[in-house]
Coordinates of C-alpha atoms in Angstrom, one line a residue:
X150 CA 2.0 8.1 -9.6
X151 CA -1.2 6.4 -10.6
X152 CA -4.5 8.2 -10.4
X153 CA -7.0 9.7 -10.2
X154 CA -8.9 6.6 -10.4
X155 CA -8.7 3.6 -12.4
X156 CA -12.0 2.5 -13.9
X157 CA -11.8 -0.9 -12.2
X158 CA -12.0 0.7 -8.8
X159 CA -15.4 2.3 -8.2
X160 CA -18.8 2.4 -9.8
X161 CA -18.4 6.2 -9.5
X162 CA -15.1 7.2 -11.1
X163 CA -13.2 7.3 -7.8
X164 CA -9.7 7.7 -6.8
X165 CA -6.6 6.1 -5.5
X166 CA -5.8 4.3 -2.4
X167 CA -6.9 5.6 0.9
X168 CA -6.7 5.5 4.6
X169 CA -8.5 7.7 6.9
X170 CA -9.1 9.3 10.1
X171 CA -7.9 9.8 13.6
X172 CA -4.5 9.5 15.2
X173 CA -3.4 7.5 18.1
X174 CA -0.3 5.6 19.1
X175 CA -0.9 2.2 17.5
X176 CA -0.6 -0.9 19.6
X177 CA 0.9 -2.9 16.7
X178 CA 3.8 -0.5 16.6
X179 CA 4.8 -1.0 20.2
X180 CA 7.3 -3.8 20.5
X181 CA 9.3 -5.0 23.5
X182 CA 13.1 -5.6 23.6
X183 CA 14.6 -6.5 26.9
X184 CA 11.2 -5.9 28.5
X185 CA 11.1 -2.3 27.5
X186 CA 8.4 -1.0 25.2
X187 CA 9.7 0.6 22.0
X188 CA 7.2 3.4 21.3
X189 CA 6.8 4.7 17.8
X190 CA 6.8 8.5 17.1
X191 CA 3.1 8.2 16.4
X192 CA 0.5 6.6 14.3
X193 CA -2.5 7.5 12.2
X194 CA -5.7 5.4 12.1
X195 CA -6.9 4.1 8.8
X196 CA -10.7 4.5 8.3
X197 CA -12.7 2.8 5.6
X198 CA -13.9 5.2 3.0
X199 CA -15.6 3.7 -0.1
X200 CA -14.9 0.7 -2.4
X201 CA -12.1 -0.7 -0.2
X202 CA -10.2 2.6 0.1
X203 CA -9.1 4.2 3.3
X204 CA -8.5 7.7 4.7
X205 CA -6.4 9.5 7.4
X206 CA -7.7 12.4 9.3
X207 CA -6.0 15.7 8.5
X208 CA -6.3 19.4 9.2
X209 CA -5.7 22.4 6.9
X210 CA -6.4 26.0 7.9
X211 CA -8.3 24.9 11.0
X212 CA -10.6 22.5 9.1
X213 CA -10.5 18.8 9.8
X214 CA -11.3 16.4 7.0
X215 CA -10.4 12.9 5.9
X216 CA -7.6 12.6 3.3
X217 CA -7.3 9.6 1.0
X218 CA -4.1 7.5 1.4
X219 CA -2.6 5.9 -1.7
X220 CA 1.0 4.6 -1.9
X221 CA 0.8 5.3 -5.6
X222 CA -0.8 8.8 -5.2
X223 CA 2.5 10.5 -5.8
X224 CA 1.9 13.8 -4.0
X225 CA 0.3 15.5 -1.1
X226 CA -2.8 17.1 -2.5
X227 CA -5.7 19.4 -1.7
X228 CA -9.1 19.5 -3.3
X229 CA -10.1 22.8 -4.9
X230 CA -12.5 23.4 -1.9
X231 CA -9.8 22.8 0.7
X232 CA -7.3 25.0 -1.2
X233 CA -9.9 27.8 -1.3
X234 CA -10.7 27.5 2.4
X235 CA -7.0 27.8 3.1
X236 CA -6.8 31.0 1.2
X237 CA -4.7 29.6 -1.6
X238 CA -5.0 30.6 -5.3
X239 CA -3.5 27.6 -7.1
X240 CA -0.7 28.3 -9.5
X241 CA 1.9 26.5 -11.7
X242 CA 1.7 23.4 -13.8
X243 CA 2.9 19.9 -12.9
X244 CA 2.2 16.8 -14.9
X245 CA 1.9 13.2 -13.7
X246 CA 0.6 10.1 -15.4
X247 CA -1.9 7.4 -14.6
X248 CA -0.9 3.8 -15.1
X249 CA -2.6 3.8 -18.5
X250 CA -0.5 6.8 -19.7
X251 CA -3.3 9.4 -19.2
X252 CA -2.0 12.8 -18.0
X253 CA -2.9 14.3 -14.6
X254 CA -2.3 18.1 -14.6
X255 CA -1.8 19.6 -11.1
X256 CA -1.4 23.0 -9.8
X257 CA 0.1 23.8 -6.4
X258 CA -0.1 25.9 -3.2
X259 CA 2.9 27.2 -1.3
X260 CA 2.9 28.0 2.4
X261 CA -0.2 25.9 3.3
X262 CA 0.4 23.3 6.0
X263 CA -1.2 19.9 6.5
X264 CA -1.3 18.3 9.9
X265 CA -2.2 14.6 10.2
X266 CA -3.9 13.1 13.2
X267 CA -5.0 15.0 16.3
X268 CA -3.9 15.9 19.8
X269 CA -0.4 15.1 21.1
X270 CA 0.3 12.5 18.4
X271 CA -0.5 15.0 15.5
X272 CA 2.2 15.6 13.0
X273 CA 2.8 18.2 10.3
X274 CA 4.0 17.0 7.0
X275 CA 7.2 18.5 5.6
X276 CA 5.7 19.5 2.3
X277 CA 6.9 23.0 1.1
X278 CA 4.1 22.9 -1.5
X279 CA 0.8 21.0 -1.8
X280 CA -0.6 19.9 -5.1
X281 CA -4.1 21.0 -6.0
X282 CA -6.6 19.0 -8.1
X283 CA -10.3 18.8 -8.6
X284 CA -11.1 15.5 -7.0
X285 CA -14.8 16.3 -6.7
X286 CA -15.2 15.4 -10.4
X287 CA -13.9 12.0 -9.7
X288 CA -15.6 11.2 -6.4
X289 CA -19.2 12.0 -7.4
X290 CA -21.4 11.6 -4.4
X291 CA -18.8 10.0 -2.1
X292 CA -18.2 11.7 1.3
X293 CA -16.2 14.9 1.2
X294 CA -12.5 14.7 1.6
X295 CA -9.8 17.3 2.0
X296 CA -7.4 15.7 -0.5
X297 CA -4.8 12.9 -0.8
X298 CA -1.7 11.8 1.0
X299 CA 0.8 9.4 -0.4
X300 CA 4.4 8.2 0.2
X301 CA 5.5 11.8 -0.7
X302 CA 3.7 13.1 2.4
X303 CA 6.1 11.0 4.6
X304 CA 9.3 11.5 2.6
X305 CA 12.3 11.5 5.0
X306 CA 10.4 9.5 7.6
X307 CA 10.3 5.8 8.5
X308 CA 6.8 4.4 8.4
X309 CA 4.9 1.1 8.6
X310 CA 1.7 0.5 6.7
X311 CA -0.4 -2.0 8.5
X312 CA -3.5 -2.2 6.4
X313 CA -5.3 -5.1 8.3
X314 CA -4.4 -3.4 11.6
X315 CA -5.8 -0.2 10.2
X316 CA -2.9 2.1 10.9
X317 CA 0.1 3.9 9.5
X318 CA 2.9 4.1 12.1
X319 CA 5.5 6.8 12.1
X320 CA 8.5 4.9 13.5
X321 CA 11.0 6.2 16.1
X322 CA 14.6 5.0 15.7
X323 CA 14.1 2.3 18.3
X324 CA 10.7 1.1 17.1
X325 CA 12.1 1.0 13.5
X326 CA 15.0 -1.2 14.5
X327 CA 12.6 -3.6 16.3
X328 CA 10.2 -3.5 13.4
X329 CA 12.7 -4.6 10.7
X330 CA 14.4 -7.2 12.9
X331 CA 13.7 -10.5 11.2
X332 CA 11.7 -8.9 8.4
X333 CA 12.4 -9.5 4.7
X334 CA 13.9 -6.7 2.7
X335 CA 12.6 -6.0 -0.8
X336 CA 14.5 -4.5 -3.6
X337 CA 12.9 -1.2 -4.5
X338 CA 13.6 2.0 -6.4
X339 CA 11.8 5.4 -6.3
X340 CA 10.0 7.0 -9.2
X341 CA 9.5 10.8 -9.7
X342 CA 6.9 12.7 -11.7
X343 CA 5.2 16.1 -11.5
X344 CA 8.3 18.1 -12.0
X345 CA 10.2 16.0 -9.3
X346 CA 7.5 16.6 -6.6
X347 CA 6.0 13.1 -6.7
X348 CA 7.3 10.0 -5.1
X349 CA 6.3 6.4 -5.9
X350 CA 8.1 3.2 -5.1
X351 CA 8.6 0.3 -7.5
X352 CA 9.5 -3.2 -6.3
X353 CA 11.6 -5.7 -8.2
X354 CA 9.8 -8.9 -9.3
X355 CA 12.2 -11.6 -10.5
X356 CA 12.0 -12.8 -14.1
X357 CA 14.3 -15.0 -16.2
X358 CA 15.6 -11.9 -18.0
X359 CA 16.1 -9.7 -15.0
X360 CA 14.0 -7.6 -12.6
X361 CA 10.6 -6.4 -13.6
X362 CA 9.5 -3.2 -11.7
X363 CA 6.0 -3.2 -10.3
X364 CA 4.6 -0.1 -8.7
X365 CA 3.4 -0.5 -5.0
X366 CA -0.2 0.7 -5.3
X367 CA -2.3 0.3 -2.2
X368 CA -5.0 2.3 -3.9
X369 CA -5.6 -0.3 -6.6
X370 CA -8.4 -2.3 -5.0
X371 CA -8.6 -5.0 -7.6
X372 CA -6.1 -7.6 -8.8
X373 CA -2.4 -7.1 -9.3
X374 CA -2.0 -5.8 -12.9
X375 CA 0.6 -7.2 -15.3
X376 CA 1.5 -5.7 -18.6
X377 CA 1.5 -8.1 -21.6
X378 CA 5.3 -8.0 -22.0
X379 CA 5.8 -8.7 -18.3
X380 CA 3.3 -11.6 -18.3
X381 CA 5.2 -13.2 -21.2
X382 CA 8.5 -12.9 -19.3
X383 CA 6.9 -14.5 -16.3
X384 CA 5.5 -17.4 -18.3
X385 CA 1.9 -16.3 -17.7
X386 CA -0.5 -17.0 -20.5
X387 CA -3.3 -14.6 -19.4
X388 CA -6.4 -13.8 -21.5
X389 CA -7.4 -10.1 -21.5
X390 CA -10.4 -10.6 -19.1
X391 CA -9.0 -13.5 -17.1
X392 CA -8.6 -13.2 -13.3
X393 CA -6.5 -15.9 -11.7
X394 CA -3.9 -16.6 -9.0
X395 CA -0.2 -16.6 -9.9
X396 CA 3.0 -16.9 -7.9
X397 CA 5.1 -13.8 -8.2
X398 CA 8.6 -13.7 -6.7
X399 CA 9.2 -10.2 -5.2
X400 CA 13.0 -10.0 -4.9
X401 CA 13.7 -10.9 -1.2
X402 CA 10.6 -13.0 -0.7
X403 CA 9.6 -16.6 -1.6
X404 CA 7.0 -16.8 -4.3
X405 CA 3.7 -15.0 -3.3
X406 CA 0.3 -16.1 -4.6
X407 CA -1.6 -13.1 -5.8
X408 CA -4.7 -12.5 -7.8
X409 CA -3.6 -11.1 -11.2
X410 CA -5.1 -9.7 -14.3
X411 CA -3.6 -8.7 -17.6
X412 CA -3.8 -4.9 -18.4
X413 CA -3.1 -4.0 -22.1
X414 CA -2.6 -0.3 -21.5
X415 CA 0.0 -0.1 -18.7
X416 CA 3.1 2.1 -18.8
X417 CA 4.8 0.1 -16.1
X418 CA 5.7 -3.6 -15.9
X419 CA 2.9 -4.0 -13.4
X420 CA 1.1 -2.8 -10.3
X421 CA 1.2 -4.6 -6.9
X422 CA -2.3 -4.0 -5.6
X423 CA -4.1 -3.9 -2.2
X424 CA -4.1 -7.7 -2.0
X425 CA -0.4 -7.6 -1.1
X426 CA -1.0 -5.0 1.6
X427 CA -3.8 -7.1 3.1
X428 CA -1.3 -9.9 3.7
X429 CA 2.0 -8.1 4.6
X430 CA 2.9 -5.4 7.0
X431 CA 5.1 -3.0 5.0
X432 CA 7.9 -0.9 6.6
X433 CA 9.5 1.9 4.5
X434 CA 12.5 4.0 5.1
X435 CA 11.6 7.0 2.9
X436 CA 14.9 8.7 3.4
X437 CA 17.2 5.8 2.4
X438 CA 14.5 4.4 0.1
X439 CA 14.4 0.9 1.5
X440 CA 11.5 -1.5 2.2
X441 CA 10.9 -4.5 4.5
X442 CA 7.9 -6.8 4.8
X443 CA 6.6 -9.2 7.3
X444 CA 3.6 -11.6 6.8
X445 CA 0.6 -10.8 9.0
X446 CA -0.2 -14.0 10.7
X447 CA -3.9 -13.3 11.3
X448 CA -5.1 -10.5 9.1
X449 CA -8.0 -8.4 10.4
X450 CA -11.1 -8.7 8.3
X451 CA -11.2 -6.2 5.4
X452 CA -14.2 -4.1 4.6
X453 CA -16.5 -5.4 1.9
X454 CA -15.9 -3.9 -1.6

């Protein structure tokens, strides 16, 4: 879990990783095997929001709003306004942590349902409870959103995050099998915060001493962040304000050149930022907790930051 907002992200203190808007069966998810199309279960369009972030369209209590998408967001979350409109009086106390160790205190709503997308391809998340947090204080004058979705919103599903293709695909068994054929599997492990409600994924980065665990953070729109101890193990002599390219070996992949920056206050070994998602299509089995990636040969242009 890593939010709300890292200072490097937005001029206004803004939040995590996003994706937005509509839903339609995505063309990049359809594959052919033996001449037959392998249709996914559905897909959700990613719409640019602000500062390189994206949203997905959702509906709560009959009201349609964009929801931020962040792989490191940890939970499915409503804003105070969305919770109030749904007739929820938030209760309880769950605590998560930003990457710098700062606390994020959440409340929750039970019995409120979130539907992503629209029309025949819409899909209701499995969340028994939705977290509640005052995102308005972080977003300033940014366009209104209904909340946040993360990997936790899709737990139990198989999804593909195609950031350059601007979609999240919810895979069917057949489309999933086609998707991972020939893809490279990463070594990952899940992380839990907020009283067990949150879900984040950490990917192994090889070092001479053993694996370092970097959080997969599509909502970090700057460089991949590396803690000082991890930089030392990787043989990287980084100055505190230096931004440079470095080859990181994510377990299962050849070395990948990424823009990196040292981050002194980091409770993890590192954060894999949006730059990785811009170059790789990422497929996740969020029941078995496995991950595969495939390079995107011709990335679509990304929005200006």
